[in-house]
Coordinates of N, CA and C and ligand atoms in Angstrom, one line a residue:
X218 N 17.7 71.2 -23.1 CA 18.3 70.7 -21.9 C 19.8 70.7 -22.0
X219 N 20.3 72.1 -22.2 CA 22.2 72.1 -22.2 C 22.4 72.8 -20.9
X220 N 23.7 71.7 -20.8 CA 24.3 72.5 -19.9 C 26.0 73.0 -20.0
X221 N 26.2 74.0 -20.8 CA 27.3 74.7 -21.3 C 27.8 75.2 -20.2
X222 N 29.4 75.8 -20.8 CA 30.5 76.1 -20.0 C 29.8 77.7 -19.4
X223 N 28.8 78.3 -19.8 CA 28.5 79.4 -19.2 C 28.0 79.0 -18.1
X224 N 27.0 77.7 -18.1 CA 26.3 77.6 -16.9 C 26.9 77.0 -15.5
X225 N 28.0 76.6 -16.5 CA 28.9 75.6 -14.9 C 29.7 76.8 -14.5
X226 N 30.0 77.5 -15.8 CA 30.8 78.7 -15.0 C 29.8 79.6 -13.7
X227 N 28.5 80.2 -13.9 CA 27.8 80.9 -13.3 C 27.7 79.9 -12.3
X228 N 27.4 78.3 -12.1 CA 27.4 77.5 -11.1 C 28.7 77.8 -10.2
X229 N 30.1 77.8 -10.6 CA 31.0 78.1 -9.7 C 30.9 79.3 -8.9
X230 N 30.0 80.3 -9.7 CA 30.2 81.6 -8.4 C 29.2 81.1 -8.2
X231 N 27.8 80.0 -7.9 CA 27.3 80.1 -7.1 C 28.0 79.8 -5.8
X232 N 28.5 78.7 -6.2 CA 29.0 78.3 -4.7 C 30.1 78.6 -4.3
X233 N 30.6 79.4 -4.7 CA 31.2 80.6 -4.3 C 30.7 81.8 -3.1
X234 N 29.4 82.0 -3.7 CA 28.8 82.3 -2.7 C 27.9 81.9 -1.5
X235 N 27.3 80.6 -2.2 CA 27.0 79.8 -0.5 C 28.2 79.2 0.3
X236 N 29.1 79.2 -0.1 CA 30.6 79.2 0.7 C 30.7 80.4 1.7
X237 N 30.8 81.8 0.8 CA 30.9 82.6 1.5 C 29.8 83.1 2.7
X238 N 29.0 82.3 2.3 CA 27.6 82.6 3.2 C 27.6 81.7 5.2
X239 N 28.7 80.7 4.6 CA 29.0 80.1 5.8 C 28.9 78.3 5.9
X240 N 28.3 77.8 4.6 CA 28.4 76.5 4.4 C 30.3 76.2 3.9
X241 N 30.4 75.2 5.0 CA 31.3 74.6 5.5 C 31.4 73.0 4.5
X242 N 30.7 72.0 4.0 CA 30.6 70.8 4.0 C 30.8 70.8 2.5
X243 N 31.8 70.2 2.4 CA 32.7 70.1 1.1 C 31.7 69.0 0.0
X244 N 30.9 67.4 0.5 CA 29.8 67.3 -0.4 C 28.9 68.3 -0.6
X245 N 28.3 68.6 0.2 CA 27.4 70.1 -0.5 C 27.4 70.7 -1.2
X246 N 28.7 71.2 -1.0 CA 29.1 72.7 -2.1 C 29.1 71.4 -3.6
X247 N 30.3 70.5 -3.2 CA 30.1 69.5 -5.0 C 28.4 69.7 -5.6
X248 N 27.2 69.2 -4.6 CA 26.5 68.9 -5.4 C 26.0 70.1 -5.9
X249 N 26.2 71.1 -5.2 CA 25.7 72.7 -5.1 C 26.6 72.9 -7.3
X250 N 27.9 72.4 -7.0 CA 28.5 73.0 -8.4 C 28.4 72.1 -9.6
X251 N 27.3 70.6 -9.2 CA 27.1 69.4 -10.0 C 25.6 69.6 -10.8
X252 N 25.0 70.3 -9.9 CA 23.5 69.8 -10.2 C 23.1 71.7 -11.0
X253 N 22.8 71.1 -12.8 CA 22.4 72.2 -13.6 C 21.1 72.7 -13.0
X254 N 20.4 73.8 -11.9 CA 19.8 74.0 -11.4 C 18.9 74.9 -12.1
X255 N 19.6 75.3 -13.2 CA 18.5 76.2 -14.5 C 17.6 75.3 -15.5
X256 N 17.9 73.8 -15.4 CA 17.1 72.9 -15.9 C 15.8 72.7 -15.1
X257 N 15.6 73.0 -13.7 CA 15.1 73.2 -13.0 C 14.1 73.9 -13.1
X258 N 14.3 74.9 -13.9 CA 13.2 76.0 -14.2 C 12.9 76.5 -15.5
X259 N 11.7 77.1 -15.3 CA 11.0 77.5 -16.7 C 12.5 78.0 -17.8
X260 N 12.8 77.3 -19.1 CA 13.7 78.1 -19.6 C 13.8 79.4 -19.7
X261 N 12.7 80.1 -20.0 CA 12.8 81.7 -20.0 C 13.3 82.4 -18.6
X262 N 13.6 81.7 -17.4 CA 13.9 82.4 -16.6 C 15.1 81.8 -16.1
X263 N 15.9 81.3 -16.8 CA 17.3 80.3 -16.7 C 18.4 81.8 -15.8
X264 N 18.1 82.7 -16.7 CA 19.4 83.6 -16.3 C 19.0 83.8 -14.6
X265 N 18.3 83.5 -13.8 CA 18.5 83.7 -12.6 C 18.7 82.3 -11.4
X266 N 18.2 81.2 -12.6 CA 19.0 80.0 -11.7 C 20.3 79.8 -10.8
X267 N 21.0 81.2 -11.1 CA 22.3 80.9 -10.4 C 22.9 82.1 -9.8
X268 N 21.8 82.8 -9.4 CA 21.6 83.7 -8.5 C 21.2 83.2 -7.1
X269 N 21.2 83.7 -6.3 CA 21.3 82.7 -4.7 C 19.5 83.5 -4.1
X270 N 18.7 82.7 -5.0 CA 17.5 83.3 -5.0 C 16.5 82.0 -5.0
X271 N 15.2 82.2 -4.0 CA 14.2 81.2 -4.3 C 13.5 81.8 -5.5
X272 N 12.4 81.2 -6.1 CA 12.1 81.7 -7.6 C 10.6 80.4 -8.0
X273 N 9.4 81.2 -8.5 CA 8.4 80.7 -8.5 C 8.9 79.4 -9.6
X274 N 8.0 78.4 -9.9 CA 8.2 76.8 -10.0 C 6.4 77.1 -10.7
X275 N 6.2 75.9 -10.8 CA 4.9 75.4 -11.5 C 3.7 75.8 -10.1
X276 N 2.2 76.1 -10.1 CA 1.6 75.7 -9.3 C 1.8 76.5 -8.0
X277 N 2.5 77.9 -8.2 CA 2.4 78.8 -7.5 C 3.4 78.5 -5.9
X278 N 4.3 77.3 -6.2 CA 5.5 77.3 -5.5 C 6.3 77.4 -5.9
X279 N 7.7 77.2 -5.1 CA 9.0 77.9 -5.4 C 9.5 77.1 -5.3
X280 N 10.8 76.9 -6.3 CA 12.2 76.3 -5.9 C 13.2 76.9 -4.8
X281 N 13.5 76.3 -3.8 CA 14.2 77.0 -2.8 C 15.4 77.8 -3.1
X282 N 16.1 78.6 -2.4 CA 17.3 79.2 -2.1 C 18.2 78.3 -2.2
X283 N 19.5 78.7 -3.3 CA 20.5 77.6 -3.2 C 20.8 77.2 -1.6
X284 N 21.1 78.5 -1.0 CA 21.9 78.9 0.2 C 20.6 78.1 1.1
X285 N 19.8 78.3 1.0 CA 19.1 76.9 2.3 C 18.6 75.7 1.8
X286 N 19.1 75.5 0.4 CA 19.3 73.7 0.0 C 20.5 73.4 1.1
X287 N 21.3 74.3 0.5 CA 22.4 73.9 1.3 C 22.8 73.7 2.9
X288 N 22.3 74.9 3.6 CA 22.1 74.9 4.6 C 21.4 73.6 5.6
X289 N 20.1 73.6 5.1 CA 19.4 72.5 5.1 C 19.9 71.0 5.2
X290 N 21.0 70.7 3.8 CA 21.7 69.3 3.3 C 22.4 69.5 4.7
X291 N 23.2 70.2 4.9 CA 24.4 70.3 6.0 C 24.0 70.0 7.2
X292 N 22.6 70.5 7.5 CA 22.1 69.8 8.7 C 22.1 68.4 8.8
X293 N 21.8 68.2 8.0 CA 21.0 66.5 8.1 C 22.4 65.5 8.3
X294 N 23.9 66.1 8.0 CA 24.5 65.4 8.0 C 24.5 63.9 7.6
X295 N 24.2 64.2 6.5 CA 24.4 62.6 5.6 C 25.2 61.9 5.3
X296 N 25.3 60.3 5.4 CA 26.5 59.7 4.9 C 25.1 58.7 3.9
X297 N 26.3 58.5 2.9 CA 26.4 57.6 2.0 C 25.3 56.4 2.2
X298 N 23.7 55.8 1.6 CA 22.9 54.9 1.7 C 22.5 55.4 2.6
X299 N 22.1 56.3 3.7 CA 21.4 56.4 4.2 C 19.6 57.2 4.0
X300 N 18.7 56.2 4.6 CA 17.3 56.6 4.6 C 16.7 57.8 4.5
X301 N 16.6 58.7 3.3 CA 15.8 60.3 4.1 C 14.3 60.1 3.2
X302 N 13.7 60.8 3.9 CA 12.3 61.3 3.8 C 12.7 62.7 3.6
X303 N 11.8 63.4 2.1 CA 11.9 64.9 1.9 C 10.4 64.8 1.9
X304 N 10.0 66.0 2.6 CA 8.4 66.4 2.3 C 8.4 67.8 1.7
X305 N 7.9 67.7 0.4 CA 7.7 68.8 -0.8 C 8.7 68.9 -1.8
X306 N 8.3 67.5 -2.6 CA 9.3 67.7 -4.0 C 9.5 69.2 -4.3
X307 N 8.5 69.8 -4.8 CA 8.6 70.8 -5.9 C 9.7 70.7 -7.0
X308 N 10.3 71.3 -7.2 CA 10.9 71.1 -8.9 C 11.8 70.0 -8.7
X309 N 12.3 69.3 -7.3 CA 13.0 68.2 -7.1 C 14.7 68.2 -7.0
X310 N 14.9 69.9 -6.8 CA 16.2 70.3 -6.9 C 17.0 69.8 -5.7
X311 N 16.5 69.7 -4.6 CA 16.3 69.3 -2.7 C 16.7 67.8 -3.2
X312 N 16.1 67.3 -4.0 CA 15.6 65.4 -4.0 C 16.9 65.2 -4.6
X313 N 17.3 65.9 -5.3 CA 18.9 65.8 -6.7 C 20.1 65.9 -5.4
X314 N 19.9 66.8 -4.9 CA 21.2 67.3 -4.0 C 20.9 66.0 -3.3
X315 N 20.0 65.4 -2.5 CA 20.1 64.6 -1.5 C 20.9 62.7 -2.1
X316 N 19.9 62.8 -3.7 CA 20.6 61.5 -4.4 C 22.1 61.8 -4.9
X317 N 22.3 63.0 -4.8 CA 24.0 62.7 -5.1 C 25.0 63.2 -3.8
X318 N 24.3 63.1 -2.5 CA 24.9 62.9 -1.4 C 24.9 61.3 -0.7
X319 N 24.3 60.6 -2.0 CA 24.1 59.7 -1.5 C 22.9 58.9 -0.8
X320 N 22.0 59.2 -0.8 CA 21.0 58.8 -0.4 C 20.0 58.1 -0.5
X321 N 19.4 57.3 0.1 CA 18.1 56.6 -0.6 C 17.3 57.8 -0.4
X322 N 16.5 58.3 -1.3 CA 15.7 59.5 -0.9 C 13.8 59.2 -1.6
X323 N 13.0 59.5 -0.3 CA 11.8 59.1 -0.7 C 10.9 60.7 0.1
X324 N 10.5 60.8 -1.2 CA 9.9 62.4 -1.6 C 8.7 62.1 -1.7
X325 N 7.7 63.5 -0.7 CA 6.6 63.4 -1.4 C 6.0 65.0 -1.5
X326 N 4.8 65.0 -2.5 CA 4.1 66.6 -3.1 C 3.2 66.2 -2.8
X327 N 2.2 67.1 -2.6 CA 1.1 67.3 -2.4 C 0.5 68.3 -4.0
X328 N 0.9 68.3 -4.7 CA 0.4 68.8 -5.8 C 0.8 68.5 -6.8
X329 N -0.5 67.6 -7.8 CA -0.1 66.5 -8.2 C 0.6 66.8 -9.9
X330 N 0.1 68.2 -10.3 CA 0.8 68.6 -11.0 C 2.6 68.6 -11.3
X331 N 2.8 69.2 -10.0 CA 4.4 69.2 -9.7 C 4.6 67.9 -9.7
X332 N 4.0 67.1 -8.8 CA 4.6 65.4 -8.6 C 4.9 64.9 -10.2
X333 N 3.8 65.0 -11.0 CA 4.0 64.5 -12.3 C 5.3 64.9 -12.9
X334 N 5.2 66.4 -12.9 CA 6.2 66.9 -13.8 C 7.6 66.6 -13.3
X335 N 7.8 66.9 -11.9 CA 8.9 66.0 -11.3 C 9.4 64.9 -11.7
X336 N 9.0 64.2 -11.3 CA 9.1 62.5 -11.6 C 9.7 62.4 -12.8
X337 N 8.5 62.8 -13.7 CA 9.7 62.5 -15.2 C 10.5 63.2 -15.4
X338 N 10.7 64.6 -15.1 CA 12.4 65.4 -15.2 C 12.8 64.5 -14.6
X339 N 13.0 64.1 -13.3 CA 14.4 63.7 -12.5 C 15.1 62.3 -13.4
X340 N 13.6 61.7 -13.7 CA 14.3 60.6 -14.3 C 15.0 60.7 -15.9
X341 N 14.9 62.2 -16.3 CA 15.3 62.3 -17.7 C 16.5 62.6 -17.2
X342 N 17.1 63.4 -16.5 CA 18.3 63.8 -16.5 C 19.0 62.9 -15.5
X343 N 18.6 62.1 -15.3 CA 18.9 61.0 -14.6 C 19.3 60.9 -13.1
X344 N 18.4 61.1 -11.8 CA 18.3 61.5 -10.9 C 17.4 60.5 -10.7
X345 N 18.0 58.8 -9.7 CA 17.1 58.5 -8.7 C 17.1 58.4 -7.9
X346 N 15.3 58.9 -7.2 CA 15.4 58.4 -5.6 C 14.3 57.6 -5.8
X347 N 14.5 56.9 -4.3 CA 14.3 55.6 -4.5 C 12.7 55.8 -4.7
X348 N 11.7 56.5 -4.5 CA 10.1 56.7 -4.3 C 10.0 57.8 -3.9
X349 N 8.9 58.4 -5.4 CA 8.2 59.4 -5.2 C 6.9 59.4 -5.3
X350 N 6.5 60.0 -4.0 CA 5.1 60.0 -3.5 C 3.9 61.4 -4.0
X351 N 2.8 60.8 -4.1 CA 1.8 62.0 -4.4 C 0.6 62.3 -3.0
X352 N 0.9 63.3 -2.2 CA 0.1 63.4 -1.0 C 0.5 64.2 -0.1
X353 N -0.1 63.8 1.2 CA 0.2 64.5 2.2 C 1.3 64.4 3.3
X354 N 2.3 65.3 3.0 CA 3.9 65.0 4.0 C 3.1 64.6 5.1
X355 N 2.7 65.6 5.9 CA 1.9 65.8 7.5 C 2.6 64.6 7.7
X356 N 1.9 63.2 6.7 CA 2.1 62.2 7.7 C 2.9 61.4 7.5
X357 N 4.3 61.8 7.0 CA 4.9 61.2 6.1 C 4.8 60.4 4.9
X358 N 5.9 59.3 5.2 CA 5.3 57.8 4.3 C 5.6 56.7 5.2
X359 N 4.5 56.7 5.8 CA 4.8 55.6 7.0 C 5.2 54.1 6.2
X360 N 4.5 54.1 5.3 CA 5.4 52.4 4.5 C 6.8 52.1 4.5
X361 N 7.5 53.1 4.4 CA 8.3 53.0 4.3 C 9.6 53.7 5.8
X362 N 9.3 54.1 6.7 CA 9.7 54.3 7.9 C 10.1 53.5 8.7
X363 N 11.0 53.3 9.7 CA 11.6 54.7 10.2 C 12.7 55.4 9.1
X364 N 13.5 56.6 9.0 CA 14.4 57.3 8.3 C 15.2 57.6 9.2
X365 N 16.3 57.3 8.7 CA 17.8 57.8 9.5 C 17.4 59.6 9.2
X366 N 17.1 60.3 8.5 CA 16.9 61.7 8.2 C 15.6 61.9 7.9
X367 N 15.2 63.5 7.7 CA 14.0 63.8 7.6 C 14.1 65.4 7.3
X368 N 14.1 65.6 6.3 CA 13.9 67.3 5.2 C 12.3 67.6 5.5
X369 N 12.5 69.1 5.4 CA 10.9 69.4 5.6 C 11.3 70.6 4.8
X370 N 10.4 71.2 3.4 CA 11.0 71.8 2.8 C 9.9 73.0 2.2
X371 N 8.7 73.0 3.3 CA 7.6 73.9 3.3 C 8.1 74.1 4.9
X372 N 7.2 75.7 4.8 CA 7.2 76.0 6.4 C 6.1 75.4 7.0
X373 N 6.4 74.8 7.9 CA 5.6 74.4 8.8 C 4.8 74.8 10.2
X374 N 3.5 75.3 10.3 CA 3.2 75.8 11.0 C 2.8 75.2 13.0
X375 N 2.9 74.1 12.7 CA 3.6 73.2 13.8 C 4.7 71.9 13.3
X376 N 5.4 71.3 14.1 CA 5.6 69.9 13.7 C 5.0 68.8 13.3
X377 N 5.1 67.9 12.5 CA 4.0 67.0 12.4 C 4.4 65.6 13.2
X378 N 3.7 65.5 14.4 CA 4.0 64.3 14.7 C 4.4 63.2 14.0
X379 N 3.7 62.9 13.2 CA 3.9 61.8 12.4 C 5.5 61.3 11.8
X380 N 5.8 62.4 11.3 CA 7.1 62.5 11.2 C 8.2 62.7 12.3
X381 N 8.3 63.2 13.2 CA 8.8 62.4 14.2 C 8.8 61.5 14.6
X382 N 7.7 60.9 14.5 CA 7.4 59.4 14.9 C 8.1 58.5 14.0
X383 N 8.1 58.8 12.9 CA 9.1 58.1 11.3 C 10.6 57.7 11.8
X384 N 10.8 59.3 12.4 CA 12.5 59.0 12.7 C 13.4 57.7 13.4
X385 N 13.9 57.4 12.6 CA 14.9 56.2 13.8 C 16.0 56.9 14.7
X386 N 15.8 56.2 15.8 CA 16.7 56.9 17.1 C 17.7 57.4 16.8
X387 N 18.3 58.1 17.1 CA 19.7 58.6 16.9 C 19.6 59.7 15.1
X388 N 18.0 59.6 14.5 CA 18.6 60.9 13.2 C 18.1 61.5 13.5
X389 N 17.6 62.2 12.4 CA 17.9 64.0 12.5 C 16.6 64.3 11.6
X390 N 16.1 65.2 11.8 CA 14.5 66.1 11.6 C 15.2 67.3 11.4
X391 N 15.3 67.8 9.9 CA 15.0 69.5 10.1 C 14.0 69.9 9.1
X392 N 13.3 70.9 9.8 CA 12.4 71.7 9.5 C 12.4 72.8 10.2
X393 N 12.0 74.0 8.8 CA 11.3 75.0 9.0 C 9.9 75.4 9.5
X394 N 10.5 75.8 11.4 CA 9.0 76.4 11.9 C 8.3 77.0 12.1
X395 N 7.0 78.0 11.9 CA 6.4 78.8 11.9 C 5.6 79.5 10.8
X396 N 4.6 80.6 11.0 CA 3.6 80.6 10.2 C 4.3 81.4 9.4
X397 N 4.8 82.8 9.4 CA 4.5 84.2 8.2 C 6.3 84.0 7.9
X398 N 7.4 83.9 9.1 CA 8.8 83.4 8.8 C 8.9 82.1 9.1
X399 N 10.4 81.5 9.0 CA 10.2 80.1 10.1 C 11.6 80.2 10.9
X400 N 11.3 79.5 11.3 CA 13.2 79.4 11.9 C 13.2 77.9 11.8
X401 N 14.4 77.8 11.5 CA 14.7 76.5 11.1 C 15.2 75.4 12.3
X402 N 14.8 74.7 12.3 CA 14.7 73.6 13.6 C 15.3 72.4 13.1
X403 N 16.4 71.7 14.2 CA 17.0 70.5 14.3 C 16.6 69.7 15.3
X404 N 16.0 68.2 15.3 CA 15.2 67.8 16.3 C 16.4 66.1 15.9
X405 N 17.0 66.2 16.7 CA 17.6 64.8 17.4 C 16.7 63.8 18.0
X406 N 16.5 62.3 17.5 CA 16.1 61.4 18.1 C 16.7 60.9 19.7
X407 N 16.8 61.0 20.1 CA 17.9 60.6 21.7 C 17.3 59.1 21.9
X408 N 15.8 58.8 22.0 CA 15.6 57.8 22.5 C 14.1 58.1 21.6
X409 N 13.5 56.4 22.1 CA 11.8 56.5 21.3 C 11.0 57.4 21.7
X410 N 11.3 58.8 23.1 CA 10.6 59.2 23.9 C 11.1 60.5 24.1
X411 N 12.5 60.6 23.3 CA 13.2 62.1 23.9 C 14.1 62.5 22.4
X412 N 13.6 64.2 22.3 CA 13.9 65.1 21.0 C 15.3 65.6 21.9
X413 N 16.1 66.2 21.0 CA 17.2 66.9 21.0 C 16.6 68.4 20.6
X414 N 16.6 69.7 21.0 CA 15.9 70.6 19.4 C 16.7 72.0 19.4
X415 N 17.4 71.9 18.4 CA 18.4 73.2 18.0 C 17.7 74.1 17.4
X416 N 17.9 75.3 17.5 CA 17.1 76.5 16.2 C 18.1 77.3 16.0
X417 N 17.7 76.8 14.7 CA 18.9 78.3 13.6 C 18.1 79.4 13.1
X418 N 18.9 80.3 12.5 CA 18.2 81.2 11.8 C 16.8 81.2 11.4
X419 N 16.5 82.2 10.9 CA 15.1 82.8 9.8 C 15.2 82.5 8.6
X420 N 13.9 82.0 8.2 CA 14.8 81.3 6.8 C 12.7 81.9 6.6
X421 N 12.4 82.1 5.0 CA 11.2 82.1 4.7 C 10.8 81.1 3.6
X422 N 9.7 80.6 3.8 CA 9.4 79.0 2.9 C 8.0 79.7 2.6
X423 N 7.5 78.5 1.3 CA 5.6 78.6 1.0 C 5.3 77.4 2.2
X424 N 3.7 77.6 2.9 CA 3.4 76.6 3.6 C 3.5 75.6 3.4
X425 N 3.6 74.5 4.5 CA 3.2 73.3 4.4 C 1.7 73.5 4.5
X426 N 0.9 73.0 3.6 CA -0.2 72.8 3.6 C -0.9 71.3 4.1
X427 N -2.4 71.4 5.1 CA -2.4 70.1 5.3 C -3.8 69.9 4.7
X428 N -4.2 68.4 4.9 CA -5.5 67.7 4.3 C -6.0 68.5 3.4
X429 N -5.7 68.9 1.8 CA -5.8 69.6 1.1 C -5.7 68.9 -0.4
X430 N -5.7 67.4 -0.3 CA -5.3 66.8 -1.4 C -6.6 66.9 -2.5
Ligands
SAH751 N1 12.4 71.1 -2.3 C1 11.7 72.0 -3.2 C2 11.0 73.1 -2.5 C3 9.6 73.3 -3.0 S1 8.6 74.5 -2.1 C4 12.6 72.5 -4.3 O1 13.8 72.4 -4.1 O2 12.1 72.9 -5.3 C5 7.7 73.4 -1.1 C6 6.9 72.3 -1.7 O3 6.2 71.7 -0.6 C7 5.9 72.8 -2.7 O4 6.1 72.1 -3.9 C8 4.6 72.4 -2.0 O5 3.6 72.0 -3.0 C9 5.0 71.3 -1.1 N2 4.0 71.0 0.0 C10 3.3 71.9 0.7 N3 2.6 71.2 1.6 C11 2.8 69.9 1.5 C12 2.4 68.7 2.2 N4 1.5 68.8 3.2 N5 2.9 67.5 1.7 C13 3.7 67.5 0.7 N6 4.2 68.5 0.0 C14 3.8 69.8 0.4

């Protein structure tokens, strides 16, 4: 578990190049050049942790794209204590960036292998959010709802009500929509009855999977 002057070095040209890619938001890029993201992954495949690549993970999913962690964070526009809901730990690299932007952050997996293995990495290298969950995003974590924010970090092949329903008025929903690409979707709370809904780019994700526990 080191993290040497090589790796912070290769960390600076990462964000170097999610800079160059069009992220703007000066927390970001910090957590982007804070968080050892090759601990993240199988040691034997460290030398690509800092390449601007998604990259298989335990369990036949992926750790995402630095460049659409990032993207992604920038959406949600986060300040400091504020509530988010992430649906799909996976290796928890999403959950890290969001706890050192400040966040109360409550994560859940649907595969309980990852959830396990998660859990205890974040808390060895010392990353907390506030609850991590073992189940099904679909429907959030209604216990703990509403969320000023809301990450969705599988593609999703519709919205999941549920999580809309989570949101408190006035935050912010992004998720990736659609089945084989997604495009990424910003869904504003306006009132208890009315979405805001922006679409960005093509971004490609593993499904969100549902009732599969
Ligand atoms: N944020 C992660 C991305 C992992 S890939 C990271 O940075 O590593 C997406 C994750 O979503 C996978 O781990 C997958 O198991 C999980 N997932 C898929 N469907 C889900 C569902 N219905 N509920 C919760 N997690 C789900």
């Amino acid at each position: 578990m080191k993290d040497t002057y090589r790796h912070q070095g290769k960390r600076q040209q990462l964000v170097r190049t999610v800079e160059k890619k069009g992220i703007t938001d000066k927390k970001v890029l910090a957590a982007i050049g804070k968080i050892p993201r090759h601990l993240f992954m199988d040691s034997s495949f460290e030398d690509h942790a800092y390449q601007d690549k998604a990259f298989p993970i335990a369990a036949d999913q992926t750790i995402s794209q630095p460049y659409t962690v990032a993207f992604q964070s920038e959406l949600l526009q986060l300040k400091p204590g504020e509530k988010v809901l992430e649906v799909g730990t996976g290796s928890g690299y999403q959950t890290a960036v969001l706890c050192l932007l400040g966040a109360k952050v409550y994560s859940i997996e649907r595969q309980r292998e990852l959830y396990k293995k998660t859990r205890t990495f974040l808390s060895k290298i010392g990353y907390r959010p506030k609850f991590l969950s073992f189940g099904d995003g679909y429907k959030g974590i209604p216990e703990y709802a509403p969320y000023d924010k809301i990450i969705v970090t599988a593609g999703a092949p519709e919205v999941p009500m549920d999580l809309l329903s989570q949101l408190k008025v006035g935050g912010r929903l992004v998720i990736p929509v659609g089945k084989d690409t997604q495009i990424m979707t910003l869904f504003i709370r306006k009132s208890p009855k009315e979405f805001d809904k922006t679409e960005y780019g093509n971004f490609r994700f593993v499904p969100l999977l549902q009732n599969k526990n």
